[in-house]
PDB file of C-alpha atoms in Angstrom:
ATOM      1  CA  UNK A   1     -16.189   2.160  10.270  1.00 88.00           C
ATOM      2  CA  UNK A   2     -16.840   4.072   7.048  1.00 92.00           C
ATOM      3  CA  UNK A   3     -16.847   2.784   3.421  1.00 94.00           C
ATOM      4  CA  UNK A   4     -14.310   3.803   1.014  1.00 92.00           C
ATOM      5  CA  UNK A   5     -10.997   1.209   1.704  1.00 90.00           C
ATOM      6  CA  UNK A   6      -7.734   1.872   0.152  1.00 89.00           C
ATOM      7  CA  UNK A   7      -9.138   5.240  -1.179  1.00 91.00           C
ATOM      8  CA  UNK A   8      -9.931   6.292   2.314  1.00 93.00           C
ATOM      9  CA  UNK A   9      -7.501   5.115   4.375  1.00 92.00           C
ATOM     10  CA  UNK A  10      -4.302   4.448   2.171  1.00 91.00           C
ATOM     11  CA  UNK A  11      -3.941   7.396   0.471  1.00 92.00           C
ATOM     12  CA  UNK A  12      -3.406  11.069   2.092  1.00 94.00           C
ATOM     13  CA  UNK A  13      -5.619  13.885   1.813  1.00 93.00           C
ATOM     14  CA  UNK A  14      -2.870  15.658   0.673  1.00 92.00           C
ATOM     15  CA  UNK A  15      -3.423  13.450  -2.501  1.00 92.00           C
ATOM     16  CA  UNK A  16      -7.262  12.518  -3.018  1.00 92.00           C
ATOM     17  CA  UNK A  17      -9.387  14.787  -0.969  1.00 94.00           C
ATOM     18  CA  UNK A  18     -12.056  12.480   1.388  1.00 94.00           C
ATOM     19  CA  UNK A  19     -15.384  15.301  -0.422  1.00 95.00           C
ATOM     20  CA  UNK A  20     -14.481  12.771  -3.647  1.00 95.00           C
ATOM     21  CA  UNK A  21     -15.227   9.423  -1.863  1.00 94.00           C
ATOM     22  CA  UNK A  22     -18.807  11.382  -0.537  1.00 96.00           C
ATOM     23  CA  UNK A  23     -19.795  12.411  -3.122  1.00 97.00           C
ATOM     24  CA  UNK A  24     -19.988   9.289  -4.988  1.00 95.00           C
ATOM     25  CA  UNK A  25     -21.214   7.515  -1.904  1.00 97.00           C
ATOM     26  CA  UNK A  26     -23.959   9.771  -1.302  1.00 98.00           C
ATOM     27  CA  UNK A  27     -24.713   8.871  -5.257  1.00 97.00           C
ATOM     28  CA  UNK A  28     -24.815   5.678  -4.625  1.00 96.00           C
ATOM     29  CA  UNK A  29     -27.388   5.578  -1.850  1.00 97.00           C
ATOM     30  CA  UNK A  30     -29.546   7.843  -3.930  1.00 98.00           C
ATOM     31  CA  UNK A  31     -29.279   5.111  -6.191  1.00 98.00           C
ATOM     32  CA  UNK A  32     -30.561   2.082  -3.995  1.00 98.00           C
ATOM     33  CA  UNK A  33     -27.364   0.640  -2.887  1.00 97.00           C
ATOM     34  CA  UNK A  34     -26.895  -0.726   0.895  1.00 96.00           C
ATOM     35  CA  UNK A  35     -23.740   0.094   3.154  1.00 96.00           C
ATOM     36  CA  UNK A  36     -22.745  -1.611   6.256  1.00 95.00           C
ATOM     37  CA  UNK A  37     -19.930  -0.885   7.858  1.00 94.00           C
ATOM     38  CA  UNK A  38     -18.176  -2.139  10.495  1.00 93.00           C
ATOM     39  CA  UNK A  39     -18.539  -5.542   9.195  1.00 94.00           C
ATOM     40  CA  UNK A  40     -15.814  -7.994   9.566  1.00 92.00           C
ATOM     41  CA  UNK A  41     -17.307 -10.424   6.903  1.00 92.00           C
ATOM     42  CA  UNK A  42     -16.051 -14.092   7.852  1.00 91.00           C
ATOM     43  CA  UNK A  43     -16.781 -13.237  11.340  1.00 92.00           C
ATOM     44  CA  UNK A  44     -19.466 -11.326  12.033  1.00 95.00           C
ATOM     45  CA  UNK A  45     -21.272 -12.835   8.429  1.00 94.00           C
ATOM     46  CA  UNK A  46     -19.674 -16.054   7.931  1.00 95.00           C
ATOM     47  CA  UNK A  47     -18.971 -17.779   3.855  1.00 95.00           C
ATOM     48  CA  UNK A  48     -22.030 -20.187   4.183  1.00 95.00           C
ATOM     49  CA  UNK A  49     -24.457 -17.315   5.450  1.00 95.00           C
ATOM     50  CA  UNK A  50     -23.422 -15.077   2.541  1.00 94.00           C
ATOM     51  CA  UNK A  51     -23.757 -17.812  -0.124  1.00 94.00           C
ATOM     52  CA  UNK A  52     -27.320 -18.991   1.238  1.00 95.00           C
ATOM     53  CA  UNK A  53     -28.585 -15.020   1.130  1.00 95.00           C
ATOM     54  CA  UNK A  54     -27.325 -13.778  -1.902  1.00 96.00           C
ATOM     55  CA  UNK A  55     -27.532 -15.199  -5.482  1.00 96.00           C
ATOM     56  CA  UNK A  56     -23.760 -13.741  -6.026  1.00 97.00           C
ATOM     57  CA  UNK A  57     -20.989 -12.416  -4.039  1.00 97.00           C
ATOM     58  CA  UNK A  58     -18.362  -9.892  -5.382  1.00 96.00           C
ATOM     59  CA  UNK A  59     -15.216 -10.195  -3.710  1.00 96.00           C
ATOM     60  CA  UNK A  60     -13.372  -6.729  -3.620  1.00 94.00           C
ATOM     61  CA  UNK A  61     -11.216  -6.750  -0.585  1.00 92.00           C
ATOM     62  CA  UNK A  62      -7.914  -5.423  -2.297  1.00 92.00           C
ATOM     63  CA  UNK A  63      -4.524  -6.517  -2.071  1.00 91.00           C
ATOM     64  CA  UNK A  64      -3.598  -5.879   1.485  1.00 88.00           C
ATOM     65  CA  UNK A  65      -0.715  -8.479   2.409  1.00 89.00           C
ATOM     66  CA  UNK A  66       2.023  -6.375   2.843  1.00 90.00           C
ATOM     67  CA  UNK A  67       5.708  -7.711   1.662  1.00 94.00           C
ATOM     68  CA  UNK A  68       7.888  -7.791   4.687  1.00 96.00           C
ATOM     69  CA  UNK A  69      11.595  -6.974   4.836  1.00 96.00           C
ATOM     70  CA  UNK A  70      13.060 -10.535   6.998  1.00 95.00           C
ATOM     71  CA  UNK A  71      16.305  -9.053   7.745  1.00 96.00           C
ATOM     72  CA  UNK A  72      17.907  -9.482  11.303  1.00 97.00           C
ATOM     73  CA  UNK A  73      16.007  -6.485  13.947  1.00 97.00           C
ATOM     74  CA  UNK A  74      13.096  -6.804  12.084  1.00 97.00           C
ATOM     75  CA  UNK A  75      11.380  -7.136  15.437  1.00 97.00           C
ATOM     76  CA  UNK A  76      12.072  -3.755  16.936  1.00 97.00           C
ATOM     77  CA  UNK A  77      10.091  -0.932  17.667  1.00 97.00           C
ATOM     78  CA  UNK A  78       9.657   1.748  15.152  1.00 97.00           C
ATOM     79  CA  UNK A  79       9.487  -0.796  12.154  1.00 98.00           C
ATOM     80  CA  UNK A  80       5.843  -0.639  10.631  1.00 97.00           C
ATOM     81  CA  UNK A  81       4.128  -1.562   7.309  1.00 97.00           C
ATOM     82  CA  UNK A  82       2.882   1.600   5.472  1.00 95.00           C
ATOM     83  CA  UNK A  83      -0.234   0.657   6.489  1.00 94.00           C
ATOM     84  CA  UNK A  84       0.118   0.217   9.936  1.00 95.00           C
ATOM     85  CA  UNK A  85       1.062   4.098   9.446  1.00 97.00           C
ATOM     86  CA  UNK A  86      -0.918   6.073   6.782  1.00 96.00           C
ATOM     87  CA  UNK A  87      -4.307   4.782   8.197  1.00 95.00           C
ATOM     88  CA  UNK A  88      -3.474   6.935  11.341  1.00 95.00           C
ATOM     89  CA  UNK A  89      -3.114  10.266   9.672  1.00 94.00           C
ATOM     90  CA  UNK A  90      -6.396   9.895   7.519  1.00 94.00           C
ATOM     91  CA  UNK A  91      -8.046   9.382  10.915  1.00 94.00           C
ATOM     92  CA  UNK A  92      -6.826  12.363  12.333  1.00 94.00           C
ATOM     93  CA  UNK A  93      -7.892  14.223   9.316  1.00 91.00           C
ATOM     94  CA  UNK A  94     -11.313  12.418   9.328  1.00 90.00           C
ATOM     95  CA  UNK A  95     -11.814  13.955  12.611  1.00 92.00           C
ATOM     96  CA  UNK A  96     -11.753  10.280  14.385  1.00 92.00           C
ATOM     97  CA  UNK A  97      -8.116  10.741  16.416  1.00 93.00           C
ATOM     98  CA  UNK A  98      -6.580  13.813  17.627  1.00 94.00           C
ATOM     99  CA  UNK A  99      -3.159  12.628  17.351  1.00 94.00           C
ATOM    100  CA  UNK A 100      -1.541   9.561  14.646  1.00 95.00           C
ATOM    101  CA  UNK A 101      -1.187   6.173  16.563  1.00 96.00           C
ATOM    102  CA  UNK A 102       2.337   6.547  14.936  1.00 97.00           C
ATOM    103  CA  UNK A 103       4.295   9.952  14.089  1.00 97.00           C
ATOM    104  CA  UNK A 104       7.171  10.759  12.308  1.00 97.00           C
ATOM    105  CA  UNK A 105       7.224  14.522  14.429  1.00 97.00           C
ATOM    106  CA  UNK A 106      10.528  15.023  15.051  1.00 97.00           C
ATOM    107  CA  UNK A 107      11.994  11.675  13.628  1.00 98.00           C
ATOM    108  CA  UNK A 108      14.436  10.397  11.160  1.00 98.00           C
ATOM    109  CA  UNK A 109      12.304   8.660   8.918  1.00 98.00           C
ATOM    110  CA  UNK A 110      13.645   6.004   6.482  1.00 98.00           C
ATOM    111  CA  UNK A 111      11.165   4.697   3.798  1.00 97.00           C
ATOM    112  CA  UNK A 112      11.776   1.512   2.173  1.00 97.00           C
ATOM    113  CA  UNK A 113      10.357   1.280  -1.594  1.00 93.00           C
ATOM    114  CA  UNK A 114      10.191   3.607  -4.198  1.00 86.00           C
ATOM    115  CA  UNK A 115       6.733   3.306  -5.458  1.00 86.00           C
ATOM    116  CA  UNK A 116       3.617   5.372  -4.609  1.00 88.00           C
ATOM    117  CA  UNK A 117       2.814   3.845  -1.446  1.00 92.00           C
ATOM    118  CA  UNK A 118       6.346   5.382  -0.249  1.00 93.00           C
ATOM    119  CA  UNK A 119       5.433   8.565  -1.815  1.00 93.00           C
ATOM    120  CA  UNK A 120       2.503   8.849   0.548  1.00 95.00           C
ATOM    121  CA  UNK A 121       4.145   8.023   3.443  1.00 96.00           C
ATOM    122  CA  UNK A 122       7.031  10.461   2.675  1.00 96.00           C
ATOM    123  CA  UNK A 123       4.385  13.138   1.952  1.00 96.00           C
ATOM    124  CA  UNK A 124       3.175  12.432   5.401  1.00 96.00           C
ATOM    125  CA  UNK A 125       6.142  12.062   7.466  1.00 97.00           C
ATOM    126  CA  UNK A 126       6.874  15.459   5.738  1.00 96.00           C
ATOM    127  CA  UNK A 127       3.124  17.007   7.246  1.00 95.00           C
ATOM    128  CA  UNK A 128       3.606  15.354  10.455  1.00 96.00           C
ATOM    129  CA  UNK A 129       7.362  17.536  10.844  1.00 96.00           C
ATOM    130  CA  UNK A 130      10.038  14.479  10.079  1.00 97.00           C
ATOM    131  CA  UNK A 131      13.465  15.796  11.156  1.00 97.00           C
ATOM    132  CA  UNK A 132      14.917  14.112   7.932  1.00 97.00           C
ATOM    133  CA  UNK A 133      13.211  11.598   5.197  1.00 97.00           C
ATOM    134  CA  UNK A 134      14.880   8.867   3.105  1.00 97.00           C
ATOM    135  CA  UNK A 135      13.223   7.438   0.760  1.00 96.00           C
ATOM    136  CA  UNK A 136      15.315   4.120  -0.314  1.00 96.00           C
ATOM    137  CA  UNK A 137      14.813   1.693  -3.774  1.00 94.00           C
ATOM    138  CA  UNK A 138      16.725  -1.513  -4.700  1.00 91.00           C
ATOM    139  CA  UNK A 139      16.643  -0.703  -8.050  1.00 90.00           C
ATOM    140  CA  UNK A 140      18.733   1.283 -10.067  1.00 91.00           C
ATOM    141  CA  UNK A 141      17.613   4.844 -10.831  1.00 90.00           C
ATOM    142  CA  UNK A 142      15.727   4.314 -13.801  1.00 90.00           C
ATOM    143  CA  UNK A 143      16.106   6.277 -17.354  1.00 93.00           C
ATOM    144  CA  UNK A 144      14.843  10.217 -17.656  1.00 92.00           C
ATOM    145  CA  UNK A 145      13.366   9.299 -21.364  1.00 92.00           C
ATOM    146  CA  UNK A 146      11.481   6.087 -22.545  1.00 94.00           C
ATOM    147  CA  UNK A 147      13.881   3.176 -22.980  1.00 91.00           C
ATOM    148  CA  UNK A 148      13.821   1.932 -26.867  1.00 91.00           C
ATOM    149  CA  UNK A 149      12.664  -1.702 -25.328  1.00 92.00           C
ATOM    150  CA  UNK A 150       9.580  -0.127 -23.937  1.00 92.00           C
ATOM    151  CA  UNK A 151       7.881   1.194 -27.268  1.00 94.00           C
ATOM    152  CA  UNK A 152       4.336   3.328 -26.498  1.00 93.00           C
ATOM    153  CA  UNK A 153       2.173   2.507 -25.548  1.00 92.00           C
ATOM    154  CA  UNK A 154       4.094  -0.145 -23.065  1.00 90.00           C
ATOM    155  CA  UNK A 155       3.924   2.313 -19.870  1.00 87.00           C
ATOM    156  CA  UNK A 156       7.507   3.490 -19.809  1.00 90.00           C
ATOM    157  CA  UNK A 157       9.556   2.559 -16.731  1.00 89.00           C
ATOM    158  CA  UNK A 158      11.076   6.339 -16.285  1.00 91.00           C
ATOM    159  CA  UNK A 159      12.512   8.801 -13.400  1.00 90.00           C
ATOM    160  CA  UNK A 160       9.328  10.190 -12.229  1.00 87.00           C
ATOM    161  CA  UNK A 161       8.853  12.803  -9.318  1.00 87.00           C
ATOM    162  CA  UNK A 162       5.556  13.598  -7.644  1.00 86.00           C
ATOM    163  CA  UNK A 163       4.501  16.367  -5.640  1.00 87.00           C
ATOM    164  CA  UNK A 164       5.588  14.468  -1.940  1.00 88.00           C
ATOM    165  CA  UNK A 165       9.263  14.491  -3.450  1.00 89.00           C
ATOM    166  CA  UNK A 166       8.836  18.233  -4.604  1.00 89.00           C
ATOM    167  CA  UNK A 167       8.171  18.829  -0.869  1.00 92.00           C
ATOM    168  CA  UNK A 168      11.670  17.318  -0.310  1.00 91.00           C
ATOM    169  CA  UNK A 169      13.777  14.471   1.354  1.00 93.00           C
ATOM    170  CA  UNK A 170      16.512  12.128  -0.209  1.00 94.00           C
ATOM    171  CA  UNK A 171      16.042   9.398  -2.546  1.00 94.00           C
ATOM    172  CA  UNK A 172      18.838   7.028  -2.913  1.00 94.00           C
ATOM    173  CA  UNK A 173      18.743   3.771  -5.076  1.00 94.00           C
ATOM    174  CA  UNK A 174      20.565   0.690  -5.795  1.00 95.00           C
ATOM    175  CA  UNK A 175      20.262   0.062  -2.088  1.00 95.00           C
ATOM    176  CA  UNK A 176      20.740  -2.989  -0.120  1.00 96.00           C
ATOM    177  CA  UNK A 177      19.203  -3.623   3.537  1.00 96.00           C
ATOM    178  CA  UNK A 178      21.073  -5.509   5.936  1.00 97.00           C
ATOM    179  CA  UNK A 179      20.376  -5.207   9.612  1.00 97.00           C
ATOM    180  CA  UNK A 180      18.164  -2.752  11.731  1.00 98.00           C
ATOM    181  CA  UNK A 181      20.337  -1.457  14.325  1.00 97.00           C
ATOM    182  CA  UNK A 182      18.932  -1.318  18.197  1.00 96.00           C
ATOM    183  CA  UNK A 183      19.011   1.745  20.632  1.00 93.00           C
ATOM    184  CA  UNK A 184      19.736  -0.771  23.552  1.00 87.00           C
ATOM    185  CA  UNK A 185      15.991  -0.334  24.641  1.00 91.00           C
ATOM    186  CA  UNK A 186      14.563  -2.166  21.820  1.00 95.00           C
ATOM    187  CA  UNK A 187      14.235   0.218  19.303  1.00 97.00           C
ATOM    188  CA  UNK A 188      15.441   0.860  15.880  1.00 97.00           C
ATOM    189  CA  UNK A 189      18.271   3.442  15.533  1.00 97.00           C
ATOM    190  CA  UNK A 190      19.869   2.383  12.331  1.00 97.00           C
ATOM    191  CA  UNK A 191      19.535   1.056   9.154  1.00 98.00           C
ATOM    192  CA  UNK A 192      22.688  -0.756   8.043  1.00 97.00           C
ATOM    193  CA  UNK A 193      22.649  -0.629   4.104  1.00 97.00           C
ATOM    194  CA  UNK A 194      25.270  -1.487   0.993  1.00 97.00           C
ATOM    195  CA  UNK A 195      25.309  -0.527  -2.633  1.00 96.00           C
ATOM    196  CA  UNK A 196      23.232  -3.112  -4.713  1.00 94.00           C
ATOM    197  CA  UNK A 197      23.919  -5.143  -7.608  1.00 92.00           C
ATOM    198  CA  UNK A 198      21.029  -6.253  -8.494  1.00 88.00           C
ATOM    199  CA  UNK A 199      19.518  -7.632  -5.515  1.00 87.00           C
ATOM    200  CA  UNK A 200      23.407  -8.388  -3.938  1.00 92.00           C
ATOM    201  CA  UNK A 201      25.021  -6.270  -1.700  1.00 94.00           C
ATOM    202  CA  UNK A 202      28.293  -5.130  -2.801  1.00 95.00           C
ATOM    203  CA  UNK A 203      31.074  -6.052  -0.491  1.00 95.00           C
ATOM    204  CA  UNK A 204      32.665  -3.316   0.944  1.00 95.00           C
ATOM    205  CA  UNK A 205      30.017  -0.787   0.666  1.00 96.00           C
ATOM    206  CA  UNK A 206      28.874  -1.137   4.388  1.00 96.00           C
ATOM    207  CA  UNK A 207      27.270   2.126   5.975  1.00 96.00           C
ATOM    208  CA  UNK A 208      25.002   2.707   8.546  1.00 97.00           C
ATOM    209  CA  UNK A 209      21.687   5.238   8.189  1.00 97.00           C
ATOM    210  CA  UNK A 210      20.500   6.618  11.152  1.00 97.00           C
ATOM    211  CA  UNK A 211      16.771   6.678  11.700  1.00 97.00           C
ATOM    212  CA  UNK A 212      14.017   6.518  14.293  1.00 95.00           C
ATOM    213  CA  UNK A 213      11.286   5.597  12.438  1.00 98.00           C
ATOM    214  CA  UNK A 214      11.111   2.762   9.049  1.00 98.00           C
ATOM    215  CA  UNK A 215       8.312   2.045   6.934  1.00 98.00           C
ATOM    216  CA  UNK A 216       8.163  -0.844   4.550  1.00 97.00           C
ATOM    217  CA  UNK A 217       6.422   0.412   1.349  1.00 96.00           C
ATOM    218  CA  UNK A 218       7.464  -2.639  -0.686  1.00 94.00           C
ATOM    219  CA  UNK A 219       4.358  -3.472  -2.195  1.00 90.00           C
ATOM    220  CA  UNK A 220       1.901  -6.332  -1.714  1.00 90.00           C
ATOM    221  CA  UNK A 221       1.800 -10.445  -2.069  1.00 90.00           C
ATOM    222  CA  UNK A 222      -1.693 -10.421  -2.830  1.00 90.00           C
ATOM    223  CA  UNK A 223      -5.202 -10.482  -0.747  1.00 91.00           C
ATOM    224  CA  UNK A 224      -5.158 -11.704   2.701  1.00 90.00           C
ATOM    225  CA  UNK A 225      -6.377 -15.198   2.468  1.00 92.00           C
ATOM    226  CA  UNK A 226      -7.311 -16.780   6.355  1.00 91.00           C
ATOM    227  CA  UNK A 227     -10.904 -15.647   7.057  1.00 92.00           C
ATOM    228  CA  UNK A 228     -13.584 -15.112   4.185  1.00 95.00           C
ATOM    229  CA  UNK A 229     -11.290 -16.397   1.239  1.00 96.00           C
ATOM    230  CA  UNK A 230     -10.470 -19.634   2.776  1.00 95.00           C
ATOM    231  CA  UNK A 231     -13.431 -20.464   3.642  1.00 96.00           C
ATOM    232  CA  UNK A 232     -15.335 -19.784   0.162  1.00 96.00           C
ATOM    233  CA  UNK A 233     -12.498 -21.656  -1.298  1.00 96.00           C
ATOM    234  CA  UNK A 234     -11.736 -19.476  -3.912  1.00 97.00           C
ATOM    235  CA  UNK A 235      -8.394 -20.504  -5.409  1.00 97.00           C
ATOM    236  CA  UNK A 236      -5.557 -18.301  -5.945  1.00 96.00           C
ATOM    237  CA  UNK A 237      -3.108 -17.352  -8.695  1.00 94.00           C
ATOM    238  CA  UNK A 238       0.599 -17.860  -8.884  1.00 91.00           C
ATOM    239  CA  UNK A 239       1.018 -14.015  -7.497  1.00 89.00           C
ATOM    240  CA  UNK A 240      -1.539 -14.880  -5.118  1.00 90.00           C
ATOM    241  CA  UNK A 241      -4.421 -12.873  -5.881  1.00 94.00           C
ATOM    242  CA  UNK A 242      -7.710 -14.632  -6.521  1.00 97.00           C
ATOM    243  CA  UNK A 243      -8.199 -16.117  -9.601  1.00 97.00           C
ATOM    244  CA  UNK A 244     -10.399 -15.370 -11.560  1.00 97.00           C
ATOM    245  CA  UNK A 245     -11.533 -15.797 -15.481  1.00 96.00           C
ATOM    246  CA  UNK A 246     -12.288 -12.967 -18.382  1.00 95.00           C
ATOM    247  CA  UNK A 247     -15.930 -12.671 -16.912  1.00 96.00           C
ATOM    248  CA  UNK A 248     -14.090 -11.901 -13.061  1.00 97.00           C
ATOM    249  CA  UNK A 249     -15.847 -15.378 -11.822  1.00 98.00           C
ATOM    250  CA  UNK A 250     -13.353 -17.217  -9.497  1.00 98.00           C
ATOM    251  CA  UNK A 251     -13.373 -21.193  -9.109  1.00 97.00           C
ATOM    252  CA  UNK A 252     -16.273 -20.708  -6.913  1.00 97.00           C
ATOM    253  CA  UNK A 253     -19.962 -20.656  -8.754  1.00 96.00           C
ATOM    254  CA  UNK A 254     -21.615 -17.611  -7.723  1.00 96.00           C
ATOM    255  CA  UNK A 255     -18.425 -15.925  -6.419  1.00 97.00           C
ATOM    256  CA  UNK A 256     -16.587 -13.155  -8.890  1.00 98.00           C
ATOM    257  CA  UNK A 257     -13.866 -10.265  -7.809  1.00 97.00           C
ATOM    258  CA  UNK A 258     -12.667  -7.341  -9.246  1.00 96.00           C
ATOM    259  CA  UNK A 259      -9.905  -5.153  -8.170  1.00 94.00           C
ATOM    260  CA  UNK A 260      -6.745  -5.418  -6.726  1.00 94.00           C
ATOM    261  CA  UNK A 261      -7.873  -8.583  -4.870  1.00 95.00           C
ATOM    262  CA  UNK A 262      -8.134 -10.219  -8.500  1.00 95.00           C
ATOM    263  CA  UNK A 263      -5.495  -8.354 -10.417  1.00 93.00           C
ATOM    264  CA  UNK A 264      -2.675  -7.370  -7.846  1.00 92.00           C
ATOM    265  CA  UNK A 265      -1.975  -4.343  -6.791  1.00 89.00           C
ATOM    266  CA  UNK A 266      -2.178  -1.678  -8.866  1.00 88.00           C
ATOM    267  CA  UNK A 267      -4.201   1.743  -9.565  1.00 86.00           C
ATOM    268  CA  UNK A 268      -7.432   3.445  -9.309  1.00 86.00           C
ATOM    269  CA  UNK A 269      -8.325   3.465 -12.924  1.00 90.00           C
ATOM    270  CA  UNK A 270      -7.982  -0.549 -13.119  1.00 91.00           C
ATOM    271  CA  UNK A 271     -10.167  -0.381 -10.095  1.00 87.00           C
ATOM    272  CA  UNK A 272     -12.559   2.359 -11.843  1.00 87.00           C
ATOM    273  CA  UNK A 273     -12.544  -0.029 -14.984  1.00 92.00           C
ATOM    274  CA  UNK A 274     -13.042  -2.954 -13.319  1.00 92.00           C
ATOM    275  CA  UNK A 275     -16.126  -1.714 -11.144  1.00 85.00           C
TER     276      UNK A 275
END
């Protein structure tokens, strides 16, 4: 319903204000360029009518296939993908909803994945009035100062806070999921995690986290591929994002991307570059 994608629906106010996205929109038009919204392009314009009435198609859908957490209670209520849940909010703030089609008001929230994406949801559970937030990561907490095997300018792989954890919340890491726990109405209560070694669960280290609300912020597997991308027949790279050469043209003639949905998932700047 509007244009903007990732920028306007992924990420909080709190953290890119919506006047940015206008203003360069509004540019844009002045400039000659055509928006339609509300398009499901695949459906409502198939492959074939795109390729017959345009000389080239750029294919900048992100990455938007969510990595899922197959652990037993998956299935219960209260378990959503981060964005199933931060779309809601930048309705409400857009004016489009009055209330979130999912809240963390009141709720003990558990976040699972330490990147940004979790750092906008736990910025959010935090505006919507979360009774507690925990933010968990598999990973070991990484180093306060650049490790000597990451040399500038490698982008160091350091202990980083941003403004949602200033707000507050716990982080924990070296985590391991287990189980989701049910309510006995079919809803999450509990999170059953262990200490991690590496990606194994350390025997013994059992312990249950209560929580009411879990959102999987563990990244991406790459662009969403039934639809539009199967049937230009673009093919795909081993991390499956669509691949593409130095000149962003895909194995399709006529058919380039740029983005996340060639690159992976990563940050505005690439996509800045890129466009």
């Amino acid at each position: 319903d509007r244009i903007g994608g990732l920028l306007r629906y992924g990420i909080p106010e709190f953290k890119m204000e919506k006047r940015h996205i206008e203003r360069r929109l509004d540019q844009m038009k002045a400039e000659g360029t055509r928006f339609r919204a509300g398009v499901n392009v695949g459906v409502d314009v198939s492959a074939e009518q795109l390729r017959a009435d345009f000389d080239a198609v750029l294919l900048a859908g992100g990455a938007t296939a969510g990595r899922d957490l197959p652990i037993p209670g998956r299935e219960l209520a209260g378990i959503h993908q981060a964005m199933e849940y931060l779309p809601g909010s930048n309705r409400v703030q857009q004016g489009d909803l009055t209330e979130p089609p999912i809240t963390a008001q009141g709720k003990q929230v558990v976040i699972i994945g330490g990147g940004d994406t979790g750092a906008d949801c736990l910025g959010t559970a935090h505006r919507q009035g979360a009774a507690s937030v925990t933010q968990l990561e598999i990973l070991p907490c990484p180093p306060a100062s650049r490790p000597g095997h990451q040399p500038w300018p490698t982008y160091p792989m350091i202990y980083r806070i941003s403004s949602a954890h200033e707000e507050g919340g716990d982080r924990a890491y070296a985590v391991s999921t287990l189980e989701f726990l049910a309510d006995g109405g079919g809803r999450v209560r509990a999170l059953r995690v262990a200490d991690a070694d590496g990606f194994n669960p350390v025997p013994g280290t059992d312990r249950d986290l209560p929580c009411d609300l879990v959102l999987l912020a563990m990244g991406f597997t790459g662009a969403e591929r039934p639809g539009l991308l199967a049937d230009l027949g673009v093919e795909f790279d081993a991390r499956g994002n669509v691949a593409r050469d130095a000149q962003y043209a895909t194995s399709v003639p006529g058919v380039f991307t740029a983005g996340d949905m060639g690159r992976g998932q990563s940050l505005i700047v690439w996509a800045i570059a890129e466009g």
